[in-house]
Amino acid sequence: MSKRTAKDAHLPVGECVTQVGINQDLSSVYNFSDAQELHLLELLKRTAIHGESNSVLIVGPRGAGKTMLLKCVLRDLLEDKEAQKSLLQVHLNGLLQTDDRIALKEITRQLHLENVVGDKVFGSFAENLGFLLEALKKGDRSSSRPVLFILDEFDLFAHHKNQTLLYNLFDVSQSAQAPIAVVGITCRLDVLELLEKRVKSRFSHRQIHLLSSLTFTQYLERVRTQLSLPDGFPDSRFAQDWNDGVKTLCGDKSVEEVLQRHYNSSKDVRSLHMLLMLCLSRVSVAKPAIKPADLLEASRLCFADAKANMLHGLSILELCLIIAMKHLNDVYEGEPFNHQMVHNEFKKFLQRKSNSMYNFEQPVILKAFEHLQQLELIRPVDGSSAKTQREYQLMRLMLDHSQIMEALQKYPQCPTDVKQWAMSAFG
Amino acid sequence: MVLLTLTSAASGPCRWNGHWGRRRCHRPVAGGRRSMTALLQHPGYEDESLQRVAEQLPCREAQSAVLLSLMGQPQQYSYPSIFIYGHRASGKSHVMHVLLRELELPHATLSCVECVSGALLFQRVLLSLFGHEAAALLPRSASLSDFVRVYRQQCSLSPAEQTRFIVMEKAELLRDADANLLPALLRLQELVEDNVTVVLLSEIAWDKFRPNTGCFEPLLLHFPDYSKGELQQILSQDRHPSYSADFYSSYINILLGVFYSVCRDLRELRHLAALNFSKFCEPVAEGKVKETDTHKLWRNIEPHLKKAMQTVYLREVSSLQWEQMQQMEEKETGVVRGLSAHTHIELPYYSKFLLIAAYLASYNPARTDKRFFLKHHGKIKKTNFLKKNEKTSNHLLGPKPFPLDRLLAIFYSVVDNRVAPTASIFSQISSLVTLQLLAQVSHEDQLDAPKYKCAVSMDFICAISRTVNFDIVKYLYDFL
């Protein structure tokens, strides 16, 4: 015991942390209320235990905790012995099962009925599904086992031909064939508009909306709880120091401003996790404490403009071409341009300058122009690239005025005459 | 102190699945002090392999450190998908390959250019991660559903002790594949319930990738471009053993001086450096100039490099041709036979005039034909507005289509002697179309009034008209 504490005691840098955890139980992180959880649990219990058919949709933006809600509910549901014995689950995903045929094969597989189906050929989807559900009937032929269908990315199923799968599933849930529960998870709030009339009428119109309603103080509190180490941490002194560091971090003014900015742009948990993760990746063996500068740096990385980063790496010739395009956009108010026009504009700039440092041949300038096209900083106006020559194809600039000016400020060793040209209003 | 800040790597991984953990292995303080000399350190990996990694990745220490900290300990889960973007030849694939190879992590690398269909992609991944038998389990034209199913089967047979990485280069081509492929790959860890991370490498920003209804956002990492100093440092590394390092770096300095304002792509610069070094060493090898006499060396190589910019850099001339040219004497070199048409095309006499007539027809508005080609014409009013608004200059907008009759009318007035409209004249028009000097604009079915467009540049047509002693500039409306 003493040896262990001695070992723990002299771990300032070294063996320091065995685990710096962000708060482990994610269900408390996500913002679904107990009422919603109970509602869903009740619904599924009625199917699993009492044999009632139900359908429900869980709707919420990305990262709101829909799958997490379902996992928690399933975990609670399977604690019940009877449900655990008889409930069957089928998990389908709109991204994977892109076709009703594939979906049916997957259902057969997950219900372990491949041998039963064997080589049978069915006339229609409904027949096939009916056969599968028949096959699940319990020994005394009284009732079938309850099946839980979970459809992830539900809106993608609505794009299948005739929405056959959805129609049949909802049909079974409305008629007294077999007790099934259909739970759809989707990120689209207008998912009901996507359903056909006959499908919509068979749906029970039960929706659970998960919309985040965090206030800023709750957000800050979340940051603090997520970064703190739990009580059961082996090295208690380190945990104490760490938690104190986290407290000072959360009290810091600049940190609060940065978190306010993040909160204003998106309240969801995933972007918060990304920010905290980038922040924690700067903690190292050499530096085992968390500082406000870490969070500020992580925030800067999160908010960095990708296009500005790419502009930083362009050659001077390409930068001059972009400035020429900006001038063309200013003069002709956003009309598309082609390579010849940009070249002409660039030549006008060169004429004013006495030194011929940028006096390149036309093909070299065309190669620079093509490089910009490959980076998708400029894009052709329409797809008819076969008919027109390369030099005369019309393009648009995909950059904003302010992005270009900002990039110019940060460009390393930008020549002053180029900068002045960019600042001047016309030509 | 600088070394210390670069040593920021060692944080551990995060366990994604609701439990973010970072494990550090037992690292005594003494070991920490020793690691100050190594630029990369991480508890999960051996020092020697990290040392080797650092040697192979000059100027990319910060990025490899961040990647190491994200990858974390091998047995821990890391972030499901990472998106790395940066200019080409900025070291994205190189860093990933070196890291995965030296640290011996299970990985599958593929280029989306090769995997044109989803089935090829799935096969490659299964082959690299699980072997031939797994890849053989996939049906003929596998869908994503089959891939996930086989992957899960294989996982249950051989669960992952270390994080598996799937690295995809040129990821921008995934946008053109099936709409469900990209979102599914970003969530692959969740779909297969295994310790796998998908790394996407691209030179296009993430904003252009995002699907309509959103997806699982990957972690974004930027690989900044190399600065001039860093380029110098990296290029100086492949120096010729028989010359000194200073000599080579002065050569690189001169090379960068000529090419840096045009091109900052490391691969192109290395290629140019390799091609032109023998010419640079020529005066030293012949004994005329000492190694340290940079001014004379510069005077010798600079025109050569400028010529390289117009030919080899543009791939007008292949590298082999370039090297052959260097071996010949300067007097013998003559004209470089480039790939573009304008250096070596030879046309018959009437074809040249047909081409000139086509150029005039494309770039002059039809109403001005009277002025140029009739002996007694009236005055043509050029409105001042049209002339000042240079955007309507035809040389900026491109060639306009013209009917065959107009071409022939201009042709007859331009050619000095009398020409009969025989089939040989018309067949020459067709051969000009085949040579892609003219482009046919009308539909192929229209036989009685086909329309054409002239597809040659100003320099080319001036060269042609000089050979027949025709002053074309006098006949162009834009140069009045």
XYZ file of C-alpha atoms in Angstrom, chain B residues 337 340-353 355 428 431-432 435 437 460 463-464 466-468:
27
model
C 9.424 19.969 -81.067
C 1.183 21.648 -79.169
C 0.242 21.996 -82.771
C 1.718 25.366 -83.382
C 5.292 24.286 -83.482
C 5.285 21.688 -86.181
C 2.146 21.563 -88.237
C 2.515 21.860 -92.004
C -0.538 22.591 -94.080
C -1.083 22.771 -97.836
C -1.351 26.210 -99.419
C -5.115 26.414 -99.750
C -5.673 24.903 -96.313
C -3.715 27.753 -94.824
C -5.948 30.255 -96.542
C -7.823 28.485 -91.925
C -9.594 20.215 -97.047
C -9.480 17.524 -92.818
C -9.101 20.792 -90.904
C -7.073 18.070 -87.157
C -8.151 23.297 -86.070
C -0.747 30.209 -84.403
C 2.611 32.265 -87.720
C 0.593 30.682 -90.528
C 3.442 34.963 -92.093
C 4.323 31.900 -94.151
C 1.969 32.995 -96.926
